[in-house]
PDB file of C-alpha atoms in Angstrom:
ATOM      1  CA  MET R   4     100.052 107.456  89.987  1.00 65.00           C
ATOM      2  CA  PRO R   5      98.068 105.713  87.275  1.00 71.00           C
ATOM      3  CA  HIS R   6      94.786 107.178  88.475  1.00 75.00           C
ATOM      4  CA  GLY R   7      96.108 110.681  89.187  1.00 73.00           C
ATOM      5  CA  PRO R   8      96.407 113.533  89.317  1.00 80.00           C
ATOM      6  CA  VAL R   9      95.970 113.833  93.063  1.00 80.00           C
ATOM      7  CA  LEU R  10      97.578 116.037  95.649  1.00 81.00           C
ATOM      8  CA  SER R  11     100.360 114.014  97.307  1.00 80.00           C
ATOM      9  CA  MET R  12      99.552 115.081 100.871  1.00 81.00           C
ATOM     10  CA  THR R  13      95.866 114.303 100.364  1.00 80.00           C
ATOM     11  CA  LEU R  14      96.757 110.842  99.067  1.00 80.00           C
ATOM     12  CA  ASP R  15      99.059 110.346 102.058  1.00 81.00           C
ATOM     13  CA  PHE R  16      96.186 111.177 104.431  1.00 79.00           C
ATOM     14  CA  ILE R  17      93.884 108.799 102.543  1.00 77.00           C
ATOM     15  CA  ASN R  18      96.452 106.030 102.732  1.00 77.00           C
ATOM     16  CA  GLY R  19      97.327 106.680 106.383  1.00 76.00           C
ATOM     17  CA  GLY R  20     100.812 107.986 105.581  1.00 76.00           C
ATOM     18  CA  HIS R  21     100.381 111.165 107.649  1.00 77.00           C
ATOM     19  CA  GLU R  22      99.266 111.291 111.241  1.00 78.00           C
ATOM     20  CA  SER R  23      96.330 113.623 111.563  1.00 76.00           C
ATOM     21  CA  VAL R  24      96.557 116.660 113.812  1.00 77.00           C
ATOM     22  CA  PRO R  25      93.864 117.054 116.506  1.00 79.00           C
ATOM     23  CA  ASN R  26      90.550 117.968 114.859  1.00 77.00           C
ATOM     24  CA  GLY R  27      92.145 117.276 111.467  1.00 78.00           C
ATOM     25  CA  TRP R  28      91.662 114.627 108.791  1.00 79.00           C
ATOM     26  CA  ALA R  29      90.988 111.680 111.106  1.00 79.00           C
ATOM     27  CA  THR R  30      88.344 113.633 112.988  1.00 81.00           C
ATOM     28  CA  TRP R  31      86.365 114.423 109.860  1.00 82.00           C
ATOM     29  CA  VAL R  32      87.049 111.645 107.362  1.00 83.00           C
ATOM     30  CA  SER R  33      86.338 107.930 107.843  1.00 82.00           C
ATOM     31  CA  ASP R  34      88.717 105.208 106.728  1.00 74.00           C
ATOM     32  CA  ARG R  35      88.364 104.504 103.045  1.00 70.00           C
ATOM     33  CA  GLU R  36      86.339 101.535 101.959  1.00 72.00           C
ATOM     34  CA  ASN R  37      86.122 100.435  98.343  1.00 71.00           C
ATOM     35  CA  ARG R  38      87.984 103.579  97.293  1.00 69.00           C
ATOM     36  CA  MET R  39      85.311 105.787  98.875  1.00 76.00           C
ATOM     37  CA  LEU R  40      85.765 108.411 101.551  1.00 79.00           C
ATOM     38  CA  ALA R  41      82.988 109.703 103.778  1.00 82.00           C
ATOM     39  CA  LEU R  42      82.427 112.043 106.648  1.00 82.00           C
ATOM     40  CA  ARG R  43      83.072 110.242 109.909  1.00 82.00           C
ATOM     41  CA  ASP R  44      80.041 111.899 111.441  1.00 83.00           C
ATOM     42  CA  PRO R  45      77.747 113.820 109.040  1.00 79.00           C
ATOM     43  CA  SER R  46      76.128 115.594 111.996  1.00 82.00           C
ATOM     44  CA  MET R  47      79.394 117.521 112.436  1.00 78.00           C
ATOM     45  CA  ILE R  48      78.362 119.648 109.462  1.00 76.00           C
ATOM     46  CA  ARG R  49      76.008 122.286 110.827  1.00 74.00           C
ATOM     47  CA  THR R  50      75.205 124.691 108.029  1.00 75.00           C
ATOM     48  CA  PRO R  51      77.207 126.001 105.112  1.00 67.00           C
ATOM     49  CA  GLY R  52      77.058 129.462 106.656  1.00 70.00           C
ATOM     50  CA  GLN R  53      78.775 128.224 109.810  1.00 73.00           C
ATOM     51  CA  ASP R  54      81.134 125.674 108.350  1.00 71.00           C
ATOM     52  CA  LEU R  55      82.231 127.538 105.252  1.00 70.00           C
ATOM     53  CA  SER R  56      82.630 130.987 106.828  1.00 76.00           C
ATOM     54  CA  ALA R  57      86.415 130.874 106.453  1.00 80.00           C
ATOM     55  CA  LEU R  58      86.064 130.682 102.658  1.00 83.00           C
ATOM     56  CA  SER R  59      85.880 133.825 100.594  1.00 87.00           C
ATOM     57  CA  GLU R  60      83.028 134.509  98.192  1.00 88.00           C
ATOM     58  CA  ALA R  61      85.403 133.721  95.311  1.00 93.00           C
ATOM     59  CA  ASP R  62      86.321 130.392  96.937  1.00 90.00           C
ATOM     60  CA  LEU R  63      82.660 129.490  97.259  1.00 87.00           C
ATOM     61  CA  GLU R  64      81.991 130.439  93.645  1.00 92.00           C
ATOM     62  CA  VAL R  65      84.822 128.163  92.457  1.00 92.00           C
ATOM     63  CA  LEU R  66      83.511 125.299  94.577  1.00 91.00           C
ATOM     64  CA  GLU R  67      79.957 125.801  93.270  1.00 93.00           C
ATOM     65  CA  SER R  68      81.182 125.910  89.680  1.00 94.00           C
ATOM     66  CA  VAL R  69      83.244 122.716  90.094  1.00 93.00           C
ATOM     67  CA  TRP R  70      80.295 120.939  91.691  1.00 93.00           C
ATOM     68  CA  GLU R  71      77.866 122.111  88.992  1.00 96.00           C
ATOM     69  CA  ASN R  72      80.194 120.959  86.224  1.00 93.00           C
ATOM     70  CA  TYR R  73      81.548 117.718  87.702  1.00 92.00           C
ATOM     71  CA  GLY R  74      79.451 116.708  90.693  1.00 93.00           C
ATOM     72  CA  HIS R  75      77.281 114.296  88.728  1.00 96.00           C
ATOM     73  CA  TYR R  76      80.202 112.235  87.406  1.00 93.00           C
ATOM     74  CA  SER R  77      81.361 108.996  89.033  1.00 90.00           C
ATOM     75  CA  ALA R  78      84.924 108.664  90.366  1.00 85.00           C
ATOM     76  CA  TRP R  79      85.862 106.576  87.326  1.00 88.00           C
ATOM     77  CA  ASP R  80      84.297 109.062  84.926  1.00 91.00           C
ATOM     78  CA  LEU R  81      86.398 111.826  86.483  1.00 88.00           C
ATOM     79  CA  ARG R  82      89.510 109.654  86.368  1.00 85.00           C
ATOM     80  CA  ASN R  83      88.944 108.991  82.695  1.00 87.00           C
ATOM     81  CA  MET R  84      88.310 112.656  81.962  1.00 85.00           C
ATOM     82  CA  THR R  85      91.632 113.639  83.487  1.00 82.00           C
ATOM     83  CA  HIS R  86      93.364 111.076  81.289  1.00 81.00           C
ATOM     84  CA  ASN R  87      91.604 112.030  78.073  1.00 82.00           C
ATOM     85  CA  GLY R  88      92.518 115.668  77.700  1.00 74.00           C
ATOM     86  CA  LEU R  89      90.700 117.467  80.526  1.00 76.00           C
ATOM     87  CA  CYS R  90      94.039 117.854  82.356  1.00 80.00           C
ATOM     88  CA  PRO R  91      96.642 118.250  79.614  1.00 80.00           C
ATOM     89  CA  GLU R  92      99.275 119.095  82.238  1.00 83.00           C
ATOM     90  CA  TRP R  93      99.076 115.532  83.573  1.00 80.00           C
ATOM     91  CA  GLU R  94     101.458 113.021  81.990  1.00 81.00           C
ATOM     92  CA  ASP R  95     101.160 109.301  82.663  1.00 80.00           C
ATOM     93  CA  PRO R  96     104.024 108.426  85.055  1.00 81.00           C
ATOM     94  CA  HIS R  97     103.746 104.733  84.063  1.00 82.00           C
ATOM     95  CA  GLY R  98     103.196 103.247  87.505  1.00 78.00           C
ATOM     96  CA  SER R  99     105.098 105.875  89.449  1.00 80.00           C
ATOM     97  CA  SER R 100     104.300 109.480  90.345  1.00 80.00           C
ATOM     98  CA  ARG R 101     105.766 112.787  89.380  1.00 82.00           C
ATOM     99  CA  PRO R 102     104.971 116.369  90.296  1.00 85.00           C
ATOM    100  CA  ILE R 103     103.097 118.552  87.867  1.00 85.00           C
ATOM    101  CA  PRO R 104     105.135 121.739  87.567  1.00 86.00           C
ATOM    102  CA  ILE R 105     103.243 124.930  88.375  1.00 88.00           C
ATOM    103  CA  LYS R 106     104.422 126.294  85.025  1.00 89.00           C
ATOM    104  CA  ASN R 107     102.578 123.488  83.205  1.00 85.00           C
ATOM    105  CA  CYS R 108      99.395 124.205  85.178  1.00 84.00           C
ATOM    106  CA  CYS R 109      99.589 127.901  84.364  1.00 86.00           C
ATOM    107  CA  LEU R 110     100.230 127.242  80.669  1.00 85.00           C
ATOM    108  CA  CYS R 111      97.230 124.910  80.498  1.00 81.00           C
ATOM    109  CA  LEU R 112      95.002 127.437  82.275  1.00 80.00           C
ATOM    110  CA  VAL R 113      96.036 130.116  79.791  1.00 78.00           C
ATOM    111  CA  MET R 114      95.332 127.742  76.877  1.00 74.00           C
ATOM    112  CA  MET R 115      91.914 126.857  78.342  1.00 71.00           C
ATOM    113  CA  THR R 116      90.885 130.470  78.899  1.00 73.00           C
ATOM    114  CA  ASN R 117      91.933 131.441  75.372  1.00 73.00           C
ATOM    115  CA  LYS R 118      89.748 128.805  73.701  1.00 68.00           C
ATOM    116  CA  PRO R 119      86.978 130.273  71.507  1.00 61.00           C
TER     117      PRO R 119
END
């Protein structure tokens, strides 16, 4: 995937390669248009307290941190960041796709946490 990394199953849902289960992807996410996804019906989101209650406090902290650090970037900015060293575990598959081994992810996380 030249614009990866992306989770294979997520990409399959985006591309219509997986049939959505009831109340799953197709219920929540509209068809993509110009590479953009959107909520099918934004009124389905009530409040974070109600809709995010299944997430742990640690999950919410990770989501907040990711949003604070990367939420202001465009899709293409993010794509370029992953290709310019932000995700050293990703290797260009040259028009194909290949899994990123968990070992590589863990090694990169260790390297990132040990930076001065």
